[in-house]
Coordinates of C-alpha atoms and ligand atoms in Angstrom, one line a residue:
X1074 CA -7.8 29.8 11.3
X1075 CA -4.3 30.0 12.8
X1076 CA -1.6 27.2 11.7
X1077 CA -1.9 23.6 11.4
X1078 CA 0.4 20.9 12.1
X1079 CA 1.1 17.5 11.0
X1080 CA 2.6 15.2 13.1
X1081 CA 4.5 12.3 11.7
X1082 CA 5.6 13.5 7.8
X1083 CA 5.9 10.1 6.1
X1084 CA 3.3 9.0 3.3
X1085 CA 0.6 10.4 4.8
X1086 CA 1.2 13.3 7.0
X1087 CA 3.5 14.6 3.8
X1088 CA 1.0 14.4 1.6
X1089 CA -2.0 15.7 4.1
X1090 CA 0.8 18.9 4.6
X1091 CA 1.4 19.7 1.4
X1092 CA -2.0 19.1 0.1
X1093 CA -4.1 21.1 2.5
X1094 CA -0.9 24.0 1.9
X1095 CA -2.0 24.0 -1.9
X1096 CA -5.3 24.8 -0.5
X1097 CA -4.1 27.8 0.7
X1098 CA -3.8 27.0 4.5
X1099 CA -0.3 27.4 6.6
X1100 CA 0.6 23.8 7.6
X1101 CA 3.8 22.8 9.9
X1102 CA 4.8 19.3 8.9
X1103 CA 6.8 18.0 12.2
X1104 CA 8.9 14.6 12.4
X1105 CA 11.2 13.4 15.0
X1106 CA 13.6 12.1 12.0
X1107 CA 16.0 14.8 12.3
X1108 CA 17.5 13.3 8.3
X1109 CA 13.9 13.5 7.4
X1110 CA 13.4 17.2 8.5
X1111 CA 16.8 18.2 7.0
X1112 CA 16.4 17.0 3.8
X1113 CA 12.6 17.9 3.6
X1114 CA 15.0 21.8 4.3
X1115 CA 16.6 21.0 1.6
X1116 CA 14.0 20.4 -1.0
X1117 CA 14.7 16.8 -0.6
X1118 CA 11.4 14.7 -0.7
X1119 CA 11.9 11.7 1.7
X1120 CA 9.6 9.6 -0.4
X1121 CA 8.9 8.7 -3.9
X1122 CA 5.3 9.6 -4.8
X1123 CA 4.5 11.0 -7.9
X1124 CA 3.1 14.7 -8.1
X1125 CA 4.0 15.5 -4.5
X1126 CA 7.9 17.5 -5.2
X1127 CA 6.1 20.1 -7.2
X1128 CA 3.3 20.8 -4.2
X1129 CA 5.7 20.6 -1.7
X1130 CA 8.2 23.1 -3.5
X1131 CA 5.5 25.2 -4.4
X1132 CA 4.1 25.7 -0.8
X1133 CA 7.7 26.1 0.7
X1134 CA 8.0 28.8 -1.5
X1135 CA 4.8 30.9 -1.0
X1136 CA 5.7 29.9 3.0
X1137 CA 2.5 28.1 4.0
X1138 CA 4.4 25.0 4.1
X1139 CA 7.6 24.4 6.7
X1140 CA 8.9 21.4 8.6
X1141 CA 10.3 21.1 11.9
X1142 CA 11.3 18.4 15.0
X1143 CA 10.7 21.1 17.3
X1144 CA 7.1 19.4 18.2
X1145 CA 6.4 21.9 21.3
X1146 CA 6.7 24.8 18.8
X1147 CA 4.0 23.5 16.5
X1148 CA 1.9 22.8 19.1
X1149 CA 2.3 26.3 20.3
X1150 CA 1.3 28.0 17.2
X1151 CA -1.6 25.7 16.0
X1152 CA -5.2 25.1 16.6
X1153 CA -5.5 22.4 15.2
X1154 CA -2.8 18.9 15.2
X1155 CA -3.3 15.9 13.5
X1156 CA -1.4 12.8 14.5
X1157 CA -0.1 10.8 11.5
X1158 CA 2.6 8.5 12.6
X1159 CA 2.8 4.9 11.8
X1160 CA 0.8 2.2 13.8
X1161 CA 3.0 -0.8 12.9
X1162 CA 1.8 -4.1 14.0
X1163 CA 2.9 -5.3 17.6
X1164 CA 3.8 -9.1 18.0
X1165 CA 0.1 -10.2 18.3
X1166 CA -1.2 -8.3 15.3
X1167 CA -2.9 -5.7 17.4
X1168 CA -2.0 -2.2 16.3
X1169 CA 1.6 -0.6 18.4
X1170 CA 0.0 2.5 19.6
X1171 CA 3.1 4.2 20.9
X1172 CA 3.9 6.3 18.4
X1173 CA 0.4 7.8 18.3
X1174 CA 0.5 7.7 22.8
X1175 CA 3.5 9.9 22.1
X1176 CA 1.9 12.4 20.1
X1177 CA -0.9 12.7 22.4
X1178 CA 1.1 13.0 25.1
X1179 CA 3.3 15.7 23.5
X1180 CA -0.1 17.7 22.7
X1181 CA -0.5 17.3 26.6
X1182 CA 2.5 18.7 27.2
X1183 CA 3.0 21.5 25.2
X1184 CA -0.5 22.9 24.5
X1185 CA -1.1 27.0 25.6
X1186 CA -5.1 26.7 25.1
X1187 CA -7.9 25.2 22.9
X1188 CA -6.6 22.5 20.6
X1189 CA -8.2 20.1 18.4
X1190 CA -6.4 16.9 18.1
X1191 CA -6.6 15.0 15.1
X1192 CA -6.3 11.4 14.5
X1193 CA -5.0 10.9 10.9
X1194 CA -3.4 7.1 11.7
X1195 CA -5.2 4.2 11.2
X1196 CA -6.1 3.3 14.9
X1197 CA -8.2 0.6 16.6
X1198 CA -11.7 1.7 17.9
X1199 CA -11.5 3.3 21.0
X1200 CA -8.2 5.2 20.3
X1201 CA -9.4 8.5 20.4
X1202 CA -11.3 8.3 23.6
X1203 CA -7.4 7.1 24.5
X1204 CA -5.8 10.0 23.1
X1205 CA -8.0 11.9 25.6
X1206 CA -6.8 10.4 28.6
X1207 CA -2.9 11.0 27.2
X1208 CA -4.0 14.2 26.3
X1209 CA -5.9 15.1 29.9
X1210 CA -3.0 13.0 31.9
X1211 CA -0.3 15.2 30.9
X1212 CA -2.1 18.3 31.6
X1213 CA -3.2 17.0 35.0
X1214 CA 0.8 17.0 35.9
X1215 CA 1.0 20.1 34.3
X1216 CA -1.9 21.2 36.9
X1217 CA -3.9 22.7 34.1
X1218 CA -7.3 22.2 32.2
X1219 CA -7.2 23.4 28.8
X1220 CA -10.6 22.7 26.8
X1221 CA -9.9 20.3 23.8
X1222 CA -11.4 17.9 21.7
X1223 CA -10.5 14.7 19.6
X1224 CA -11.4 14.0 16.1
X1225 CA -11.1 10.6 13.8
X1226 CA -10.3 11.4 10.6
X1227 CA -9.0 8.0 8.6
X1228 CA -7.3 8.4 5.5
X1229 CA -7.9 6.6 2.6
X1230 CA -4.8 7.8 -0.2
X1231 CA -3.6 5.0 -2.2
X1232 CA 0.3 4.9 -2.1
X1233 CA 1.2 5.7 -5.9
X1234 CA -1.6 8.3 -6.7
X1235 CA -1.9 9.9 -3.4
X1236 CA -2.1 13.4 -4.7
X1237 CA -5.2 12.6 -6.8
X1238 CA -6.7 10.6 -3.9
X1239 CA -6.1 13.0 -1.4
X1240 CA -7.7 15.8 -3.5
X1241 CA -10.5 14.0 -4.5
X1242 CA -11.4 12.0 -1.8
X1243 CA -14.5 9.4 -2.4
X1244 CA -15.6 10.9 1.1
X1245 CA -14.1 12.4 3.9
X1246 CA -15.2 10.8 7.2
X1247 CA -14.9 13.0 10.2
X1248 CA -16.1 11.6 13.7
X1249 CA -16.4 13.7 16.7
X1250 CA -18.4 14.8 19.9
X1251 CA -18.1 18.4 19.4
X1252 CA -19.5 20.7 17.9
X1253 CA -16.9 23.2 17.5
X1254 CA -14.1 20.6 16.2
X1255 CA -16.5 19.8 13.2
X1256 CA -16.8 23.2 12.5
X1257 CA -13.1 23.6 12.2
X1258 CA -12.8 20.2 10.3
X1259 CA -15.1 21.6 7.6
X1260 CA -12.9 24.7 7.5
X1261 CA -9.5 22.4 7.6
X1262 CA -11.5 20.8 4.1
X1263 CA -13.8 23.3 3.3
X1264 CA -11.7 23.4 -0.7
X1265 CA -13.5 19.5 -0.6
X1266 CA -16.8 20.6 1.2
X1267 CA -17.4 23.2 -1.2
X1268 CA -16.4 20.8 -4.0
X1269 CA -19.2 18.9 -3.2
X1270 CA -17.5 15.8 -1.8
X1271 CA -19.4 13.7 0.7
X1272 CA -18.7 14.4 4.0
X1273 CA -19.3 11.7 7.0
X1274 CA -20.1 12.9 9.9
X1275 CA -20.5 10.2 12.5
X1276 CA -19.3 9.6 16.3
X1277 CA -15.2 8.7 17.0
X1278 CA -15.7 5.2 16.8
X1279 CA -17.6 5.1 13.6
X1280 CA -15.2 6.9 12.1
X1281 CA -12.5 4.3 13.3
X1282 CA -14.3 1.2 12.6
X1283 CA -15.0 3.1 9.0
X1284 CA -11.6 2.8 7.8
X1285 CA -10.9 -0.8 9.3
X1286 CA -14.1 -2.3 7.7
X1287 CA -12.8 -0.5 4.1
X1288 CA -9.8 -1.8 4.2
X1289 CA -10.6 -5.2 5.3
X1290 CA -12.9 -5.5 2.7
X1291 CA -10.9 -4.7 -0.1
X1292 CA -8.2 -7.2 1.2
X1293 CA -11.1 -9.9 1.3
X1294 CA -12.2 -9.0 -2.4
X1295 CA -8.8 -9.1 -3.5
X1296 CA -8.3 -12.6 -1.6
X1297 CA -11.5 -13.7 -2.7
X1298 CA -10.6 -13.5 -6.5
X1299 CA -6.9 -14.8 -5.7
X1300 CA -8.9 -17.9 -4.3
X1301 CA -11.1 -17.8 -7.8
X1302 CA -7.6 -17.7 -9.7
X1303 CA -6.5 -21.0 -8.4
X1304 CA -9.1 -22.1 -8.8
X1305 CA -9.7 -21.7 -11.9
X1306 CA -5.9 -23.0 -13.0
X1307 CA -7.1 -26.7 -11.6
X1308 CA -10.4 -26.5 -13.7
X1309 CA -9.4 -25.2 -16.9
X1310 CA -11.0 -21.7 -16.3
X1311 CA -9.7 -17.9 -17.0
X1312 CA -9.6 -16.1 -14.4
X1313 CA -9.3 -12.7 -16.3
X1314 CA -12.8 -13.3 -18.0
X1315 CA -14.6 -14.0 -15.1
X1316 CA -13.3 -11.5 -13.2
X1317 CA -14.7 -9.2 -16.4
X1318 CA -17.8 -11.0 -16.4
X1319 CA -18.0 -10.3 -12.8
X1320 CA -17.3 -6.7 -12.6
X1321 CA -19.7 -6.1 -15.3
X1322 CA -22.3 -6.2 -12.1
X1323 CA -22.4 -3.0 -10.8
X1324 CA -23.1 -4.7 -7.3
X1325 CA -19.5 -6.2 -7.6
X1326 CA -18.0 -3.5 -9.4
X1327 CA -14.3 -3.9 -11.4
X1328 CA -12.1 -2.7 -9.4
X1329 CA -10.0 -4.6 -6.5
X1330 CA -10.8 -7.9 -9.0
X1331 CA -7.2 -8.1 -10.2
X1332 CA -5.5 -11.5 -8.9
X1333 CA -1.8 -11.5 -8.0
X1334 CA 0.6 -12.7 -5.4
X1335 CA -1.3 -11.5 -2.5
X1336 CA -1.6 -8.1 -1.0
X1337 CA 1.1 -6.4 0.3
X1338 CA 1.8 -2.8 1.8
X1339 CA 1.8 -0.6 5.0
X1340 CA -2.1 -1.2 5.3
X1341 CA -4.0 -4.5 4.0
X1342 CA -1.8 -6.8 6.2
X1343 CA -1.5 -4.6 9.0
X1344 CA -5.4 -3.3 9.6
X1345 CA -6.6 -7.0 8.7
X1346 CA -4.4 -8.7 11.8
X1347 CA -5.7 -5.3 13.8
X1348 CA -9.3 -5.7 13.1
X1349 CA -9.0 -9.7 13.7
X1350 CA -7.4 -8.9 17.0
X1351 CA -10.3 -6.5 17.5
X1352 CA -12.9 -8.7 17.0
X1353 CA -11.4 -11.2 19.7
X1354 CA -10.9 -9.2 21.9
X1355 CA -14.5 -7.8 22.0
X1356 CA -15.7 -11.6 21.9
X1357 CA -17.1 -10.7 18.3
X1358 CA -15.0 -13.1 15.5
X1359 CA -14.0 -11.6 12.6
X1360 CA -13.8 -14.8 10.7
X1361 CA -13.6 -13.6 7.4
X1362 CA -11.1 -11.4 7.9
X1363 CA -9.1 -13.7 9.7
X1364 CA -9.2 -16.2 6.5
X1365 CA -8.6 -13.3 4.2
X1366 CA -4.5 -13.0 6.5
X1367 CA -4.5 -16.4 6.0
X1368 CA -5.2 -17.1 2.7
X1369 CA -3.4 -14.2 1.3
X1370 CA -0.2 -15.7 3.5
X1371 CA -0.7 -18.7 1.2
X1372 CA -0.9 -16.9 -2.0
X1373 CA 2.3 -15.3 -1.7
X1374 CA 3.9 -19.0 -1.1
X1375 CA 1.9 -20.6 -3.5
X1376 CA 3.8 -17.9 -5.9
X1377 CA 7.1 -18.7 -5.1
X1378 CA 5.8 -22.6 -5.3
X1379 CA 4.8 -21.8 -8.8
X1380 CA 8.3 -21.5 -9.9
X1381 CA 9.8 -24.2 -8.2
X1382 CA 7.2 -26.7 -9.6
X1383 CA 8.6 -25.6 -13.0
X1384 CA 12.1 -25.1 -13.2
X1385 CA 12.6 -28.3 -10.6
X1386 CA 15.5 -28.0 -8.4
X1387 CA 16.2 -24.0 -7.9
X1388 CA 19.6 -24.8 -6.7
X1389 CA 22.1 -22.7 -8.2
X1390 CA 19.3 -21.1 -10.9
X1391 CA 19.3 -17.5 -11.2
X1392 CA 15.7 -15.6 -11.7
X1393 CA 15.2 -12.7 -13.4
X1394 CA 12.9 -10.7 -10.9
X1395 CA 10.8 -7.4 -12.2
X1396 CA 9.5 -5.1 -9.7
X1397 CA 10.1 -5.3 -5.4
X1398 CA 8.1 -2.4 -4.3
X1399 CA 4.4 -3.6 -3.2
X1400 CA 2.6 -1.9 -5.7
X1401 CA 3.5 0.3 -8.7
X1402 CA 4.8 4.0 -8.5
X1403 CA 6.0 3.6 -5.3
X1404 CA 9.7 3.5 -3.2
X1405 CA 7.9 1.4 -0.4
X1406 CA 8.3 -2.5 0.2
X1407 CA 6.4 -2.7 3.3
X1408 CA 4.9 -6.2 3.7
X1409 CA 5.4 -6.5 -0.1
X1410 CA 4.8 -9.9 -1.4
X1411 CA 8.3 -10.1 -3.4
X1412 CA 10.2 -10.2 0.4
X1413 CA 7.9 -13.5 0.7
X1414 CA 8.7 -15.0 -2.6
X1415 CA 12.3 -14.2 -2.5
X1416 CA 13.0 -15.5 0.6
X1417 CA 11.2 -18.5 -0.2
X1418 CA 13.4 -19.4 -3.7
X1419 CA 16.5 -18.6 -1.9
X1420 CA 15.7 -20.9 1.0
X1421 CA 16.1 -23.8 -2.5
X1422 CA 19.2 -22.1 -3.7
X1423 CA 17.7 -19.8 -6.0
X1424 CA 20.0 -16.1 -7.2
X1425 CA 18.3 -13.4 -8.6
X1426 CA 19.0 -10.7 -10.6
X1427 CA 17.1 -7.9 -9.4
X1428 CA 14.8 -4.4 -11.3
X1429 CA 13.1 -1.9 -9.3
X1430 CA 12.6 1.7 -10.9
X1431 CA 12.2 3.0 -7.0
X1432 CA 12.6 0.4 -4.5
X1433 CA 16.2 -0.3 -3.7
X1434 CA 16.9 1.5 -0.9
X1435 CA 14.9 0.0 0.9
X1436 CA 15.0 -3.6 -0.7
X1437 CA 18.7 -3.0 0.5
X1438 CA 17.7 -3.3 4.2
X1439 CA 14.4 -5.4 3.7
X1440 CA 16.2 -8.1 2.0
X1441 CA 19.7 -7.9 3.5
X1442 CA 19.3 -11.9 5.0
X1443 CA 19.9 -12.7 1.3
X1444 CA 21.7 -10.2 0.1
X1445 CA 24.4 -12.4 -1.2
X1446 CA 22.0 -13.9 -3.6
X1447 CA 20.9 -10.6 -5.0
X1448 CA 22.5 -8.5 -7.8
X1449 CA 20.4 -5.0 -8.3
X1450 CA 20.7 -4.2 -12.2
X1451 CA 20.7 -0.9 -13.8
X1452 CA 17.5 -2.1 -16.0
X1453 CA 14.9 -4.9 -16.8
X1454 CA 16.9 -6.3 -19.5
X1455 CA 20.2 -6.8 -17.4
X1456 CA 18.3 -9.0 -15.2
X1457 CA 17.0 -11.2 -18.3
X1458 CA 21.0 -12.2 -19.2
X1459 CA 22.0 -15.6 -18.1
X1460 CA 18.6 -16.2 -16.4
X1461 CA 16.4 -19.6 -16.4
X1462 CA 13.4 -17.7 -16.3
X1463 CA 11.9 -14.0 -15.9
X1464 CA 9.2 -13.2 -13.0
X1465 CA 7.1 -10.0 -12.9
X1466 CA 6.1 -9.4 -9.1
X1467 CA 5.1 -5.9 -9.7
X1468 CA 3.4 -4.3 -12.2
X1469 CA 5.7 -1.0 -12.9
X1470 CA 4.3 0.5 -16.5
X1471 CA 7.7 0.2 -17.7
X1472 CA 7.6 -3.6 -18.1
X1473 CA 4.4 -3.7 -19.1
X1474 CA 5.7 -3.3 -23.1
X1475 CA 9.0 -5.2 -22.9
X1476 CA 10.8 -6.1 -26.1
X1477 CA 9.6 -9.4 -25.9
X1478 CA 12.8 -10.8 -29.0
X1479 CA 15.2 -9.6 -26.8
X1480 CA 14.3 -10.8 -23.5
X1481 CA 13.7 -14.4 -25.3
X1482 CA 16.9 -14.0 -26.3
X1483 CA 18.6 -12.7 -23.1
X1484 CA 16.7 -15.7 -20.8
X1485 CA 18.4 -19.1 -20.9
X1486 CA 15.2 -20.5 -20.6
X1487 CA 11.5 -18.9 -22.1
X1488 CA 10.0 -19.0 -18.9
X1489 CA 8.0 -16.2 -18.1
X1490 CA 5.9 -16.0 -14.6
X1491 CA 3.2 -13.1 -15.0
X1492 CA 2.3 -12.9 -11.5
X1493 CA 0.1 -9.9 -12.3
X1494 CA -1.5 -10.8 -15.0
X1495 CA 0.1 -8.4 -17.3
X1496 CA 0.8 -10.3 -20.9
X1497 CA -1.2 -12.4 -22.8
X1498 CA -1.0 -16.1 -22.7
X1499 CA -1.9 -17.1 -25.8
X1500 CA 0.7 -14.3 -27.4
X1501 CA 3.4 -15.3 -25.1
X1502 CA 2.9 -18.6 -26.3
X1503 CA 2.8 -18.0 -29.5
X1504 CA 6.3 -16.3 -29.7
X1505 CA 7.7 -19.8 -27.7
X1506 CA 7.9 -18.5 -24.2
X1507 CA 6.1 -21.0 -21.7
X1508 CA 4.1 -18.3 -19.9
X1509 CA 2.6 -18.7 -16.3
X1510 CA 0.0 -16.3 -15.3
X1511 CA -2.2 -16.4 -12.2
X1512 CA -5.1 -17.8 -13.1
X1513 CA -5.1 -18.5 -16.7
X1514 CA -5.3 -22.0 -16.4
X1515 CA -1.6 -22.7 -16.5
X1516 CA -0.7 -26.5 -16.0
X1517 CA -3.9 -27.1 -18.1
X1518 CA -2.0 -26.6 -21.2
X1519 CA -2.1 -30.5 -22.5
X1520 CA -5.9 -30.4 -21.2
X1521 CA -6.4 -27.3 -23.6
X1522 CA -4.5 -29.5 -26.5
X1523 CA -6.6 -31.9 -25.7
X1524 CA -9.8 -30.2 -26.1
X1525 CA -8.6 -28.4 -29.2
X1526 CA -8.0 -32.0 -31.0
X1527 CA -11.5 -33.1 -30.2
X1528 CA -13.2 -30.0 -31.1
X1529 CA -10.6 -30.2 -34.6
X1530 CA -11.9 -33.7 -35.1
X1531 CA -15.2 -32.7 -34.8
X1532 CA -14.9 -30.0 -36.8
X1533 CA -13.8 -32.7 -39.4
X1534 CA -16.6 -35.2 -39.1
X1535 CA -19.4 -32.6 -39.6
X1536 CA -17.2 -31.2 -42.8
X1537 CA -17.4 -34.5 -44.5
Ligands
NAD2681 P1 5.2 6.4 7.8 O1 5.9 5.4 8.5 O2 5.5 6.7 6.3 O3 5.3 7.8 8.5 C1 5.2 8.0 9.9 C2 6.1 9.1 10.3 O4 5.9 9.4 11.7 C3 7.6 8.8 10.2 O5 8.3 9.7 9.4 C4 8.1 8.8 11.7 O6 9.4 9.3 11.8 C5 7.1 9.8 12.3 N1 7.0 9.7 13.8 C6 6.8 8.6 14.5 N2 6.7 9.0 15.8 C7 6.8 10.3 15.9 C8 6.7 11.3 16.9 N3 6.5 10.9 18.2 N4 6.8 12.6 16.6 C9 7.0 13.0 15.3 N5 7.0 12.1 14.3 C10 6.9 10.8 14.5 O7 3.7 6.0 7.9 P2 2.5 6.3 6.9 O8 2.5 5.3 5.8 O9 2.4 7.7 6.5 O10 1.2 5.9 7.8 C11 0.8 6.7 8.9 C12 -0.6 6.3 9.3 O11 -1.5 6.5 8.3 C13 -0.7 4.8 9.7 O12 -1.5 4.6 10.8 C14 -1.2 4.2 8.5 O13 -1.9 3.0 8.7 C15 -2.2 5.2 8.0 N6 -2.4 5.2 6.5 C16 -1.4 5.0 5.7 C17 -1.7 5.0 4.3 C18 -0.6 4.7 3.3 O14 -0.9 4.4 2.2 N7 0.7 4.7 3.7 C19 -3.0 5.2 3.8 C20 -4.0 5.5 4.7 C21 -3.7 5.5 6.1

């Protein structure tokens, strides 16, 4: 097999480059961010994911890994092209396919023979029959009629282990009409085929609905225990137990049980507004999906209501704020629920003193409207000085073992928001903070005093 490129060389065409390079085939990463590109020359890894520097210098070395703008040039030398630019949401939630229609139309353009085109991007179903007409409309101007074929191949990495994820995928789904292209697709993976992962095989479509419909359900089980959390607070109930007792069934399953402060990300909120849009426009409702946008909408506000329902009046309070990145081990702040909450408390007044390991250049930009509010600390503890009360948003290890004296001592107040869940209440209690978790039946703490007195008093009368 000749060359392969990679269009688009963000989180996921960087990682699909340098991961299939390690597997020993020669990739060309291409992006039209000339900055990108340059530093990527310079060893300079444009993202922060962990394991990926080492793989990417590694491949650059032994040559089977390069970068380039020059997309006609990678075109020219490569069988095979996936397409892995971004398909941001457009203003009614459908998915902005003009970044992907660019691609295609580049293929169109520069292609000198047989090429297999390879959707990487999340995209709505009926894209790749799409990226065929780009594909076939630019060669018609060219006046030429070059055999080719389309293939939908979602990704399903995780930002934050995306190495591991990428290497050992659950599956890897590959949907296409021909023949020939699966063969190659099986050669592209053939490290995972022999492996022994599953492999998918299915039509285009399939493929693309595949991805949407995993996605959307993990944003609806999330959303569904978020619902169970508050739930839970108004009846006295731990949400952490049940979700235990619930994932024991291996029909539910543990994992994506976890409340928070909503989902966040390049891919939750934007595939879930897709696929609703999807389903409307085919006359086919995606109700639950729908719900799932808006409840998780909710659950970042009802976060930021959390606060204010405790400290009162946030004017002029300053907030000790841990984590901005939407999830942990990773730079990126895309949709992440922190811009909500933030903007929300400093809408009342609120300041913040703010702790990312990873995320501050791009909570510079993101969260520039309230920049004047914000001060970015070196460290957690720097934040805790002066503050009424301490708020986790994301769940980075680092804070996941603070040194609970001092931070009691650096807050002016001990209030501590857990919004992930990641202390215990009873402990934090215990040393005098006044914790608030999700779920864990915070505002219930006079009903639990309550039922700790009667069960003491009973305890009493059957002593006697
Ligand atoms: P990203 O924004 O990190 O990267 C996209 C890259 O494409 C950017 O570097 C951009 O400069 C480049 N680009 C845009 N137009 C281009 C063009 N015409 N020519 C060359 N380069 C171009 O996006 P991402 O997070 O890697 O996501 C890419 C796709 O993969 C999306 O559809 C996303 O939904 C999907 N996806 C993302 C993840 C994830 O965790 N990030 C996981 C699975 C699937």
């Amino acid at each position: 097999m000749n060359k392969i490129a990679i269009v688009g060389t963000g989180y996921v065409g960087l990682v699909t480059g340098a991961c299939l390079s390690d597997f020993g085939l020669n990739i060309i990463c291409v992006d039209n961010d000339k900055q990108k590109i340059d530093d990527l020359h310079k060893g300079i890894i444009p993202i922060y994911e962990p394991g990926l520097e080492p793989i990417v210098e590694r491949n650059v070395y032994y040559k089977r890994l390069s970068f380039t703008t020059d997309i006609k040039e990678a075109v020219d030398e490569c069988d095979v092209v996936f397409i892995a630019v971004g398909t941001p949401p457009a203003e009614d939630g459908s998915a902005d396919l003009q970044y992907v229609e660019a691609v295609a139309r580049d293929v169109g353009r520069y292609m000198n023979g047989y090429k297999v085109i390879v959707d990487k991007s999340t995209v709505p179903i009926g894209t790749g029959q799409r990226v065929k007409g780009w594909v076939r409309e630019e060669l018609e101007k060219r006046g030429l009629s070059y055999d080719f074929d389309v293939v939908s191949n979602p990704e399903f990495l995780r930002e934050g282990s995306a190495v591991h994820d990428f290497t050992h995928p659950d599956r890897v789904v590959i949907g296409t009409e021909s023949e020939k292209a699966m063969e190659l697709m099986k050669q592209v993976y053939s490290v995972l085929y022999l492996n022994e992962t599953p492999f998918v095989e299915t039509n285009i479509e399939t493929a693309e609905m595949i991805k949407y419909a995993s996605n959307a359900f993990l944003a609806m089980k999330i959303t569904f225990i978020n619902e169970i959390a508050n739930l839970c607070e108004k009846v006295g109930a731990n949400v952490q137990d049940v979700a235990r007792a619930m994932g024991r069934d291996g029909r539910i399953s543990p994992k994506f049980l976890h409340p928070g402060p909503g989902y966040g990300g390049s891919c939750f909120p934007k595939d879930t507004l897709a696929l609703a849009e999807i389903g409307k426009q085919y006359g086919s409702p995606m109700t639950l999906v729908e719900q799932t946008v808006k409840a998780n909408e909710l659950q970042k506000k009802l976060m930021a209501q959390k606060i204010e329902d405790e400290l009162g009046d946030l004017e002029g309070k300053q907030l000790a704020i841990l984590g901005l990145s939407f999830k942990p081990n990773t730079d990126d702040m895309r949709e992440s629920p922190a811009i909500t909450i933030l903007n929300d408390l400093a809408k009342k007044g609120a300041k913040f003193k703010v702790y990312d390991p990873m995320a501050y250049k791009e909570a510079k930009w993101r969260l520039k409207n309230i920049k004047d509010q914000i001060t970015y600390c070196k460290n957690e503890y720097e934040t805790m000085e002066d503050s009424d009360a301490l708020v986790i948003i994301t769940e980075w290890n680092q804070f996941r073992k603070l040194d609970l004296d001092r931070v009691k001592k650096a807050l002016r107040q001990p209030y501590f928001f857990d919004f992930r869940n990641i202390y215990k209440r009873d402990d934090m209690e215990k040393r005098g903070f006044k914790y608030i978790g999700v779920g864990q039946g915070s505002g219930n703490i006079q009903m639990r005093e309550e039922l700790k007195t009667k069960q003491e008093v009973a305890a009493t009368k059957t002593s006697d």
